[in-house]
Amino acid sequence: MSSVIRLLPDHVANQIAAGEVVQRPASVVKELLENAVDAGATSIKLVVKDAGKTLIQVTDNGKGMNEIDARMCFERHATSKIALAEDLFQLQTKGFRGEALASIAAIAHVELKSKEHEAELGTHVIIEGSKVVSQEVAVVPNGTSFSVKNLFFNIPARRNFLKSDQVELRHVVDEFERVALAHHNIQFTFIHNGSELFNLPASNIRQRIVNVFGGKTNEKLVPVQESTEIVEIHGFVAKPEFAKKSRGEQFFFVNDRFIKSSYLHHAVTAAFEGLLKDGTHPSYFLYLNLPPNSIDINIHPTKTEIKFDDEQALYAILRATIKHSLGQFNVSPVLDFQKDNELDVPYSYEGTKSTEPTVEVDAFYNPFESMKSGGNLANQIGSHLDRSFNPFENVASKTSSGSFSGGSYPDKKQPKSGGWETLYEGISDAKDIILSSADHQLDEEEVTGSLFDDEASHLHTGQKTYQIHKKYIISPIKSGMIIIDQRRAHQRILYEHYQHSFSVKQNASQQLLFPLSLYYPVYEMELLRELEQELIQMGFLFDEISKEKLVISGIPVSISESSVSIVLEDLLNELQDNVPNEKEVLHDRIAKSLAQSLALKSGTYLSEKEQENIVNSLFGCEDPQTSPFGKTTFITMKVEDIDKKFM
């Protein structure tokens, strides 16, 4: 019997390994950028065509390679990052896999140009499908340049599984942002199809975040800083009012390496407890520095998951640090009974010396001088007062005679008045001032015989529709009644309205008195450019679509100005993972997104006229029975079914 186990050829083994290492163009971008960082580069340039399917080029000014290293780097299990197994637990670098370049070379056309700084000439290597086509000495600039062309050219099945260019570009941008945010001291440039998406100069962390996500990001950031024996934490979290519905701007970096950790993410969300709206997620950019021997980064092939030695302590420290930062910058409410905000020194006066006020006194001022001339109440009081009156005169005389004892008033005799009673002449007696009990009316609680609350007080005879719990609309019919879910019904109405707008290729638009400016990250602006024609068909008018700014001069009639940002944000979240190439599918996705964003929320009160409008519009739709998402919009209850409930 012949043996059935055999060794695979190198090119087949490399293609199998490539399936684990290279999942999409973004995987190649990640490996090449990390190698450039480990090479000590201070400037890295990424050039991509067709979202990386046609070309991925990474050029750096690092230390470069000689002709031997330039050839050896494409061999399997070849790396300059580790030498012993123990080095895996003391890693300070990134690209140490040893199979990345070999896997990339097995499924693409790779061209390498590299030169060491002290060398006069460099090396030029061309590899196609793991086969070395040529290797020669060439005049090239210092550093290294990798060009990966025609990815998956020899694995067409794998190439067919790639998504659209918009989706693949999104993944490439994600990997680029992660590396750029982890290394703010390196200059990065990103060019896609000839247009520059990012140009990030070397800067501090805050400026790098602002350069990546737009100038408006600066006002959202709250600094976070803490140093303990276990971990050092620094970075920024976004203010709660800027929380997003998506989880895009959430970054953890451990020893300058991007990671994903649901455990640490829970610690952050716990710190924001009570500060976020329902359905929103906080944004954060947190950098953690730990001893390399206290973490294990080899538990996942992509090295994006890390195992910590003491996760519970790290959780508690991270949560407490963020809560302290939010309270320190008055983002979250705090109780401080020792602090008076009115005593806070304004920033403009902080550090300045205080000056003593000058007090001037008029020694000749007499406040009673005006009393000499009459005409006012003070003069009347002064004229009637007996300046010789002594209120203790009778007390002193009685005490001396021994008749004053026990602390009681000596007698009923009134002291001399000095004529002060004349001030009250002309005032009515007290019995004329006091109101009789007949003039008083006590507030009584109004008692009604209605069994319904205020919500049902609008019901009256002859009304055709009724609203229950601000959620359902009841309308009587011949056979009984129908119960309509007002939100789902409104979704169906809006969905077919926007579908009609796409079919006629025009929609009514209302001009804004003042143009509306919105700011989005670079990738989202690219996505809005792709959707520009569809948005114009719906009724949007744009004055400007720049790198990070969107200026809107007109909006559809059915959309209010205050809800424009919400509608566009929901639309971007809906399409960020996949933008259909077919126009009909794209229009359907946009119509569903707008219908979900603009539909009536449960708990909205509707007048009788609004209720009737919902009912009439719903049954004027082509498919009134279900919402755009396949859920039932109304149910019917016959009189016979109601009668059975009372049997």
XYZ file of C-alpha atoms in Angstrom:
647
model
C 0.000 0.000 0.000
C 1.446 3.326 -1.036
C 1.767 6.156 1.491
C -0.819 8.921 1.355
C 1.029 11.573 3.350
C 3.403 13.817 1.389
C 5.173 17.126 1.779
C 3.623 20.023 -0.091
C 5.710 22.047 -2.534
C 6.873 25.412 -1.278
C 4.638 27.447 -3.570
C 1.560 25.505 -2.421
C 2.540 25.857 1.237
C 3.067 29.577 0.720
C -0.384 29.948 -0.819
C -1.947 28.124 2.132
C -0.060 30.351 4.545
C -1.155 33.368 2.533
C -4.759 32.443 3.202
C -4.083 32.883 6.928
C -1.964 36.022 6.639
C -3.452 37.895 3.672
C -7.213 38.049 3.863
C -7.688 41.270 1.868
C -5.583 44.231 0.647
C -5.755 45.791 4.108
C -3.746 42.841 5.463
C -0.883 43.652 3.088
C -1.016 47.325 4.056
C -0.776 46.430 7.736
C 2.282 44.172 7.258
C 4.181 46.631 5.068
C 3.469 49.650 7.286
C 4.577 47.797 10.419
C 7.790 46.682 8.726
C 8.480 50.297 7.753
C 7.961 51.419 11.355
C 10.302 48.719 12.660
C 12.907 49.841 10.117
C 13.195 53.149 11.987
C 11.556 55.271 9.289
C 10.621 58.895 10.012
C 8.561 59.269 6.817
C 6.240 56.642 5.303
C 4.239 56.961 2.103
C 1.354 54.656 1.145
C 0.079 54.603 -2.454
C -3.007 52.515 -3.281
C -4.915 51.941 -6.513
C -8.369 50.389 -6.758
C -8.511 49.909 -2.982
C -5.329 47.818 -3.139
C -6.487 45.296 -5.707
C -4.221 46.729 -8.402
C -1.371 48.320 -6.435
C -0.147 48.701 -2.848
C 3.112 50.597 -2.500
C 4.814 51.491 0.785
C 7.936 53.647 0.689
C 9.978 54.549 3.764
C 13.292 56.204 4.622
C 14.326 53.543 7.119
C 17.649 51.782 7.437
C 17.100 49.637 4.331
C 18.482 46.187 3.465
C 21.519 44.808 1.721
C 21.273 42.374 -1.202
C 21.308 39.280 1.048
C 18.543 40.527 3.360
C 16.532 41.685 0.367
C 16.448 38.113 -0.908
C 16.115 36.378 2.474
C 13.100 38.411 3.602
C 10.892 36.481 1.169
C 11.786 33.091 2.633
C 9.431 31.343 5.042
C 10.146 31.714 8.760
C 12.621 34.496 8.020
C 12.593 37.472 10.385
C 14.958 39.936 11.998
C 12.779 40.489 15.065
C 13.329 37.285 17.100
C 16.044 34.667 17.463
C 14.881 32.487 20.369
C 11.488 31.237 21.538
C 11.882 33.313 24.703
C 11.925 36.446 22.559
C 8.214 35.966 21.890
C 7.535 37.100 25.460
C 9.775 40.187 25.249
C 8.535 41.635 21.976
C 9.084 45.332 21.348
C 8.562 45.262 17.578
C 5.586 44.575 15.319
C 6.251 42.582 12.161
C 7.796 39.401 13.517
C 5.592 36.770 11.893
C 8.264 35.469 9.537
C 5.798 34.403 6.860
C 4.197 37.707 5.862
C 6.422 38.665 2.921
C 6.672 35.065 1.744
C 2.879 34.779 1.780
C 2.436 38.086 -0.043
C 4.960 37.127 -2.702
C 3.101 33.833 -3.286
C -0.141 35.512 -4.397
C 0.987 38.758 -6.048
C 3.626 40.454 -8.179
C 6.094 41.983 -5.730
C 8.807 44.489 -6.491
C 11.354 45.459 -3.831
C 13.831 48.348 -3.939
C 16.050 48.829 -0.919
C 19.310 50.549 -0.010
C 21.215 51.059 3.214
C 22.220 54.626 4.057
C 25.944 53.964 4.033
C 25.850 51.950 0.798
C 26.405 53.450 -2.641
C 24.037 51.133 -4.524
C 20.881 49.290 -3.609
C 19.041 46.140 -4.617
C 16.099 45.631 -6.972
C 14.168 42.328 -6.625
C 11.129 41.179 -8.648
C 9.101 38.131 -7.529
C 5.939 36.701 -9.127
C 4.059 33.919 -7.373
C 7.042 32.951 -5.145
C 9.336 32.793 -8.176
C 12.280 35.182 -8.276
C 12.176 36.788 -11.688
C 15.208 38.999 -11.243
C 17.567 40.431 -8.616
C 20.079 43.085 -9.568
C 22.030 46.031 -8.276
C 20.312 49.347 -8.907
C 20.457 53.019 -8.053
C 17.629 53.561 -5.573
C 17.041 56.069 -2.750
C 17.805 55.293 0.877
C 15.252 53.127 2.622
C 12.870 50.520 1.254
C 10.039 50.513 -1.266
C 7.601 47.573 -1.568
C 5.202 47.412 -4.515
C 2.517 44.712 -4.427
C 0.599 44.437 -7.706
C -2.312 42.286 -8.872
C -3.201 40.767 -5.519
C -4.583 37.182 -5.738
C -3.731 37.019 -9.453
C -3.153 33.254 -9.222
C -6.105 32.569 -6.874
C -9.137 33.911 -8.784
C -11.598 32.324 -6.356
C -10.078 34.330 -3.514
C -10.131 37.512 -5.568
C -13.826 37.063 -6.322
C -14.579 37.084 -2.599
C -13.274 40.627 -2.226
C -15.902 43.293 -1.616
C -16.453 46.495 -3.558
C -13.740 49.114 -3.774
C -15.490 51.309 -1.184
C -15.558 48.522 1.380
C -11.976 47.405 0.744
C -10.798 51.022 0.900
C -12.515 51.355 4.253
C -10.484 48.446 5.619
C -7.277 49.917 4.183
C -8.040 53.274 5.827
C -8.699 51.502 9.137
C -5.283 49.832 9.100
C -3.596 53.064 8.070
C -5.284 55.008 10.885
C -4.281 52.432 13.488
C -0.601 52.575 12.541
C -0.620 56.362 12.165
C -2.258 56.905 15.569
C 0.158 54.517 17.261
C 3.210 56.406 15.900
C 2.491 60.126 15.998
C 6.202 60.956 15.703
C 6.355 59.590 12.118
C 5.149 61.453 9.038
C 2.529 59.523 7.027
C 1.113 60.148 3.560
C -1.758 58.204 1.988
C -2.640 58.517 -1.724
C -5.533 56.637 -3.331
C -6.073 56.666 -7.106
C -3.939 59.776 -7.454
C -5.740 61.846 -4.778
C -4.210 62.535 -1.388
C -6.408 61.318 1.455
C -4.029 61.920 4.369
C -0.936 64.018 4.887
C 0.021 63.667 8.543
C 3.129 65.514 9.746
C 4.983 64.342 12.831
C 3.225 65.827 15.868
C 1.929 65.088 19.346
C -0.903 62.626 19.990
C -3.672 65.215 20.173
C -2.674 66.857 16.909
C -2.377 63.470 15.187
C -5.946 62.592 16.249
C -7.197 65.947 14.956
C -5.342 65.529 11.644
C -6.823 62.063 11.122
C -10.436 62.732 12.125
C -10.839 66.418 11.264
C -10.392 69.796 12.916
C -13.691 69.635 14.821
C -12.368 66.669 16.805
C -10.229 68.924 19.004
C -13.195 70.319 20.929
C -14.476 66.813 21.678
C -11.383 65.461 23.437
C -10.912 65.074 27.187
C -7.344 64.145 28.247
C -6.746 60.996 30.286
C -3.545 60.483 32.286
C -2.597 57.970 35.008
C 0.585 56.180 36.063
C 0.669 53.154 38.368
C 2.964 50.211 39.026
C 0.793 48.020 36.824
C 0.123 50.248 33.825
C 0.650 53.731 32.453
C -2.419 55.194 30.749
C -2.603 58.301 28.601
C -4.724 59.470 25.725
C -8.146 61.009 25.205
C -11.836 60.207 25.450
C -14.593 62.111 23.667
C -17.188 64.093 25.586
C -20.499 62.258 26.079
C -22.472 64.708 23.932
C -20.346 63.689 20.924
C -21.044 59.952 21.282
C -21.807 58.206 17.992
C -24.163 55.462 16.968
C -21.274 53.501 15.459
C -18.131 52.157 17.113
C -15.671 53.560 14.608
C -13.560 55.894 16.737
C -12.533 53.435 19.455
C -8.818 52.690 19.748
C -6.765 50.789 22.307
C -2.977 50.776 21.930
C -0.836 48.536 24.117
C 2.872 49.303 23.813
C 2.141 51.199 20.562
C 0.269 48.260 19.060
C -3.437 48.433 18.178
C -5.535 45.798 19.942
C -9.171 44.822 20.355
C -10.422 44.007 23.839
C -14.083 43.667 24.756
C -13.034 43.491 28.419
C -11.289 46.882 28.380
C -14.084 48.306 26.234
C -16.540 47.369 28.970
C -14.393 49.260 31.465
C -14.647 52.398 29.330
C -18.407 52.127 28.880
C -18.785 51.564 32.633
C -16.968 54.856 33.232
C -19.503 56.603 30.961
C -22.459 55.037 32.781
C -25.353 57.476 33.010
C -23.764 59.972 30.596
C -24.592 58.459 27.201
C -27.848 58.409 25.282
C -29.380 55.053 24.436
C -27.884 53.480 21.347
C -24.711 55.600 21.340
C -21.111 54.579 21.959
C -18.211 56.599 23.381
C -15.151 57.471 21.328
C -11.722 56.993 22.868
C -8.019 56.945 21.981
C -6.229 55.231 24.871
C -2.560 54.288 25.065
C -1.489 51.673 27.628
C 2.136 50.892 28.460
C 2.765 47.572 30.232
C 5.846 45.396 30.808
C 6.239 43.069 27.775
C 6.451 40.004 30.015
C 2.998 40.752 31.494
C 1.143 40.345 28.181
C 0.826 37.657 25.519
C 0.164 38.877 21.992
C 0.401 35.495 20.255
C -3.132 34.298 20.981
C -4.477 35.534 17.615
C -2.907 35.304 14.121
C -3.459 39.004 13.398
C -1.944 40.011 16.776
C -4.940 42.257 17.549
C -5.926 40.406 20.727
C -3.795 40.341 23.859
C -3.928 38.320 27.051
C -3.131 40.270 30.245
C -1.725 38.769 33.431
C -3.921 40.874 35.757
C -7.048 41.854 33.849
C -9.151 42.737 36.898
C -6.677 45.311 38.204
C -6.292 46.782 34.725
C -10.087 47.014 34.408
C -10.444 48.866 37.718
C -7.598 51.290 36.985
C -8.879 52.130 33.509
C -12.449 52.689 34.693
C -11.390 54.885 37.625
C -8.990 56.905 35.456
C -11.631 57.778 32.886
C -14.224 58.662 35.541
C -11.676 60.924 37.222
C -10.893 62.674 33.944
C -14.557 63.226 33.134
C -15.148 64.682 36.582
C -11.969 66.761 36.605
C -12.952 68.581 33.429
C -16.574 69.020 34.558
C -17.863 66.631 31.905
C -19.690 64.427 34.418
C -21.669 65.790 37.385
C -19.834 65.736 40.720
C -20.795 66.626 44.278
C -18.284 68.921 45.965
C -19.640 70.594 49.089
C -16.372 72.446 49.731
C -16.281 74.271 46.415
C -17.999 77.502 45.448
C -17.893 78.077 41.699
C -18.389 81.811 42.221
C -14.985 81.945 43.928
C -13.116 80.428 40.985
C -10.485 82.732 39.539
C -11.063 83.470 35.816
C -8.294 82.275 33.492
C -7.484 85.837 32.419
C -6.752 86.880 36.020
C -4.912 83.732 37.086
C -1.414 84.529 38.361
C -1.929 88.306 38.561
C -1.399 90.285 41.782
C -4.374 91.699 43.628
C -4.624 95.450 44.279
C -6.110 96.926 47.443
C -9.149 99.134 46.863
C -8.937 102.787 47.923
C -11.557 104.065 50.354
C -12.415 107.762 50.568
C -14.351 109.104 53.593
C -16.126 112.455 53.839
C -15.620 113.493 57.440
C -18.138 116.326 57.121
C -21.025 114.229 55.822
C -24.156 114.443 58.013
C -26.943 111.956 57.112
C -29.501 113.859 59.220
C -28.906 117.178 57.583
C -31.755 116.671 55.115
C -34.240 116.155 57.971
C -34.081 119.830 58.830
C -36.322 120.593 55.861
C -39.729 118.815 56.021
C -41.810 117.201 53.363
C -41.009 113.550 53.684
C -41.705 110.746 56.106
C -38.311 111.029 57.789
C -38.985 114.660 58.601
C -42.397 113.760 60.050
C -40.821 111.108 62.248
C -38.168 113.521 63.403
C -40.726 116.202 64.263
C -42.902 113.885 66.359
C -40.139 112.146 68.324
C -39.628 113.229 71.909
C -35.852 113.315 72.282
C -36.247 113.509 76.076
C -38.120 110.198 76.192
C -36.378 107.464 78.234
C -37.923 104.000 77.804
C -36.288 102.722 80.998
C -37.459 105.603 83.168
C -40.477 103.782 84.701
C -38.526 100.571 85.069
C -35.800 102.269 87.028
C -38.265 104.009 89.324
C -40.290 100.876 90.054
C -37.201 98.826 90.664
C -35.917 101.283 93.177
C -39.224 101.143 95.073
C -39.131 97.349 95.182
C -42.402 96.753 93.314
C -40.702 95.214 90.236
C -40.080 91.493 90.704
C -40.362 88.162 88.942
C -39.509 89.638 85.531
C -43.116 90.768 84.924
C -44.090 94.114 83.518
C -44.370 96.560 86.414
C -47.853 97.862 85.557
C -50.331 98.418 82.745
C -49.484 102.062 82.340
C -48.312 102.873 78.839
C -45.074 104.843 78.401
C -45.097 108.252 76.937
C -45.707 108.113 73.265
C -44.126 111.325 72.234
C -46.903 111.750 69.612
C -45.841 108.926 67.368
C -49.460 107.708 67.110
C -50.175 110.531 64.702
C -48.240 108.675 62.014
C -51.087 106.167 61.727
C -53.968 108.619 61.579
C -56.347 107.933 58.707
C -55.701 104.210 58.624
C -58.827 102.070 58.903
C -59.477 99.968 61.935
C -58.240 96.435 62.029
C -61.752 95.046 61.758
C -62.067 96.732 58.351
C -58.796 95.252 57.149
C -59.298 91.643 58.193
C -61.140 89.661 55.542
C -64.170 87.735 56.567
C -64.297 83.976 56.119
C -66.913 84.451 53.449
C -64.342 86.149 51.219
C -62.032 83.098 51.305
C -62.384 80.272 48.789
C -60.525 77.021 49.404
C -59.010 75.165 46.430
C -60.818 71.907 45.952
C -59.730 68.952 43.815
C -61.996 68.582 40.841
C -63.681 65.197 40.816
C -64.585 63.719 37.480
C -66.356 60.537 36.610
C -64.081 59.653 33.668
C -62.227 56.347 33.673
C -59.616 57.611 31.217
C -56.487 59.706 31.702
C -55.549 62.915 29.931
C -54.308 61.038 26.890
C -57.840 59.890 26.116
C -59.512 63.196 26.915
C -59.499 64.153 23.245
C -61.847 61.313 22.299
C -65.270 62.446 21.256
C -68.268 61.166 19.418
C -67.822 60.841 15.702
C -64.029 60.440 15.764
C -62.799 57.989 13.129
C -59.419 57.035 14.647
C -58.073 56.697 18.163
C -54.535 56.573 19.538
C -53.598 54.194 22.351
C -50.502 54.729 24.508
C -49.083 57.035 21.824
C -48.046 53.933 19.916
C -51.011 52.362 18.150
C -53.796 53.807 16.006
C -57.232 52.146 16.077
C -59.611 52.633 13.195
C -63.074 50.986 13.015
C -64.066 49.059 9.900
C -67.234 47.222 8.877
C -66.071 43.831 10.129
C -64.478 45.145 13.335
C -61.367 47.282 13.729
C -57.731 47.484 12.700
C -54.802 48.263 15.016
C -51.890 50.027 13.300
C -48.325 50.377 14.590
C -47.729 54.056 13.850
C -43.932 53.784 13.544
C -43.941 50.814 11.169
C -46.722 52.364 9.118
C -44.774 55.615 8.806
C -41.675 53.673 7.754
C -43.627 52.067 4.908
C -44.991 55.468 3.818
C -41.562 57.137 3.800
C -39.887 54.165 2.122
C -42.223 54.221 -0.865
C -41.999 58.019 -1.012
C -38.204 57.928 -1.395
C -38.377 55.024 -3.809
C -40.651 57.178 -5.962
C -38.125 60.052 -5.703
C -35.421 57.823 -7.183
C -37.707 56.634 -9.980
C -38.610 60.167 -11.112
C -34.967 61.259 -10.510
C -36.002 64.503 -8.851
C -37.529 65.641 -5.604
C -38.713 68.926 -4.115
C -36.008 70.805 -2.249
C -36.200 73.673 0.219
C -33.450 76.283 0.235
C -31.771 77.019 3.562
C -31.506 80.643 4.651
C -28.031 79.902 6.024
C -26.002 76.994 4.559
C -25.449 74.097 6.928
C -21.820 73.001 7.500
C -21.115 69.448 8.673
C -17.744 67.827 9.375
C -16.869 64.162 8.811
C -13.696 62.025 8.755
C -11.871 61.573 5.470
C -13.326 58.185 4.602
C -16.893 59.277 5.298
C -16.372 62.272 3.025
C -15.222 59.889 0.286
C -18.377 57.858 0.829
C -20.535 60.994 0.595
C -18.886 61.833 -2.732
C -19.895 58.386 -3.985
C -23.493 59.046 -2.891
C -23.663 62.637 -4.135
C -25.905 61.964 -7.141
C -28.329 59.837 -5.136
C -28.579 62.514 -2.433
C -29.226 65.198 -5.076
C -32.063 63.100 -6.504
C -33.617 63.045 -3.043
C -33.554 66.841 -2.758
C -30.178 67.656 -1.179
C -28.185 70.557 -2.630
C -24.465 70.938 -1.892
C -22.311 74.038 -2.094
C -19.082 72.278 -1.118
C -17.771 68.753 -0.532
C -14.160 69.198 0.570
C -11.735 66.916 2.350
C -13.523 67.048 5.701
C -16.326 69.609 5.307
C -19.797 69.316 3.788
C -21.796 72.501 3.062
C -25.530 71.923 2.413
C -27.630 74.692 0.865
C -30.857 72.750 0.286
C -32.608 69.789 1.891
C -35.652 67.649 0.994
C -39.013 69.052 2.070
C -39.724 66.016 4.240
C -36.542 66.525 6.304
C -36.107 69.246 8.914
C -32.834 71.120 9.231
C -32.244 69.817 12.756
C -32.441 66.180 11.604
C -30.067 66.452 8.611
C -26.974 65.424 10.570
C -28.815 62.463 12.119
C -30.091 61.275 8.731
C -26.654 61.451 7.110
C -24.962 59.773 10.068
C -27.419 56.870 9.964
C -26.923 56.599 6.209
C -23.135 56.463 6.565
C -23.414 53.810 9.271
C -25.690 51.763 7.033
C -23.397 51.871 3.997
C -19.921 51.929 5.538
C -19.520 48.142 5.392
C -20.894 47.601 1.919
C -21.918 49.965 -0.881
C -23.843 48.007 -3.555
C -22.692 48.465 -7.128
C -26.219 48.057 -8.515
C -28.151 51.322 -8.474
C -31.456 49.683 -7.599
C -29.988 47.940 -4.569
C -28.257 51.144 -3.481
C -31.482 53.152 -3.802
C -33.309 50.534 -1.765
C -30.704 50.714 1.025
C -30.832 54.525 1.102
C -34.648 54.580 1.163
C -34.724 52.095 4.054
C -32.131 54.060 6.011
C -34.026 57.332 5.614
C -37.338 55.697 6.470
C -35.886 54.285 9.682
C -34.290 57.598 10.682
C -37.278 59.853 9.971
C -40.180 57.625 10.988
C -42.338 58.568 13.966
C -41.017 57.280 17.254
C -43.213 55.289 19.602
C -44.543 57.700 22.223
C -45.326 60.519 19.793
C -48.760 62.079 20.250
C -50.787 62.433 17.062
C -53.801 64.619 16.532
C -56.945 63.212 14.943
C -56.012 64.691 11.584
C -52.489 63.221 11.762
C -53.879 59.819 12.666
C -56.227 59.848 9.687
C -53.366 60.934 7.436
C -51.264 57.957 8.576
C -54.143 55.546 7.948
C -55.003 56.932 4.519
C -51.359 57.107 3.400
C -50.632 53.580 4.596
C -53.463 52.005 2.611
C -52.418 54.056 -0.390
C -49.070 52.226 -0.469
C -48.315 49.326 -2.777
C -47.571 46.977 0.134
C -49.290 48.310 3.279
C -49.167 45.055 5.239
C -45.439 45.081 6.087
C -42.784 47.647 6.899
C -39.667 47.970 4.682
C -37.965 45.561 7.089
C -40.612 42.834 6.750
C -42.526 43.485 9.984
C -46.314 43.624 10.258
C -47.757 47.138 10.180
C -51.333 46.393 11.273
C -53.616 43.632 12.530
C -57.385 43.150 12.114
C -59.810 42.187 14.870
C -63.274 41.093 13.783
C -66.388 41.651 15.834
C -66.758 37.887 16.232
C -63.295 37.698 17.813
C -64.207 40.461 20.227
C -67.497 38.759 21.110
C -65.628 35.595 22.024
C -63.654 37.511 24.630
C -66.911 38.181 26.526
C -68.298 34.675 26.408
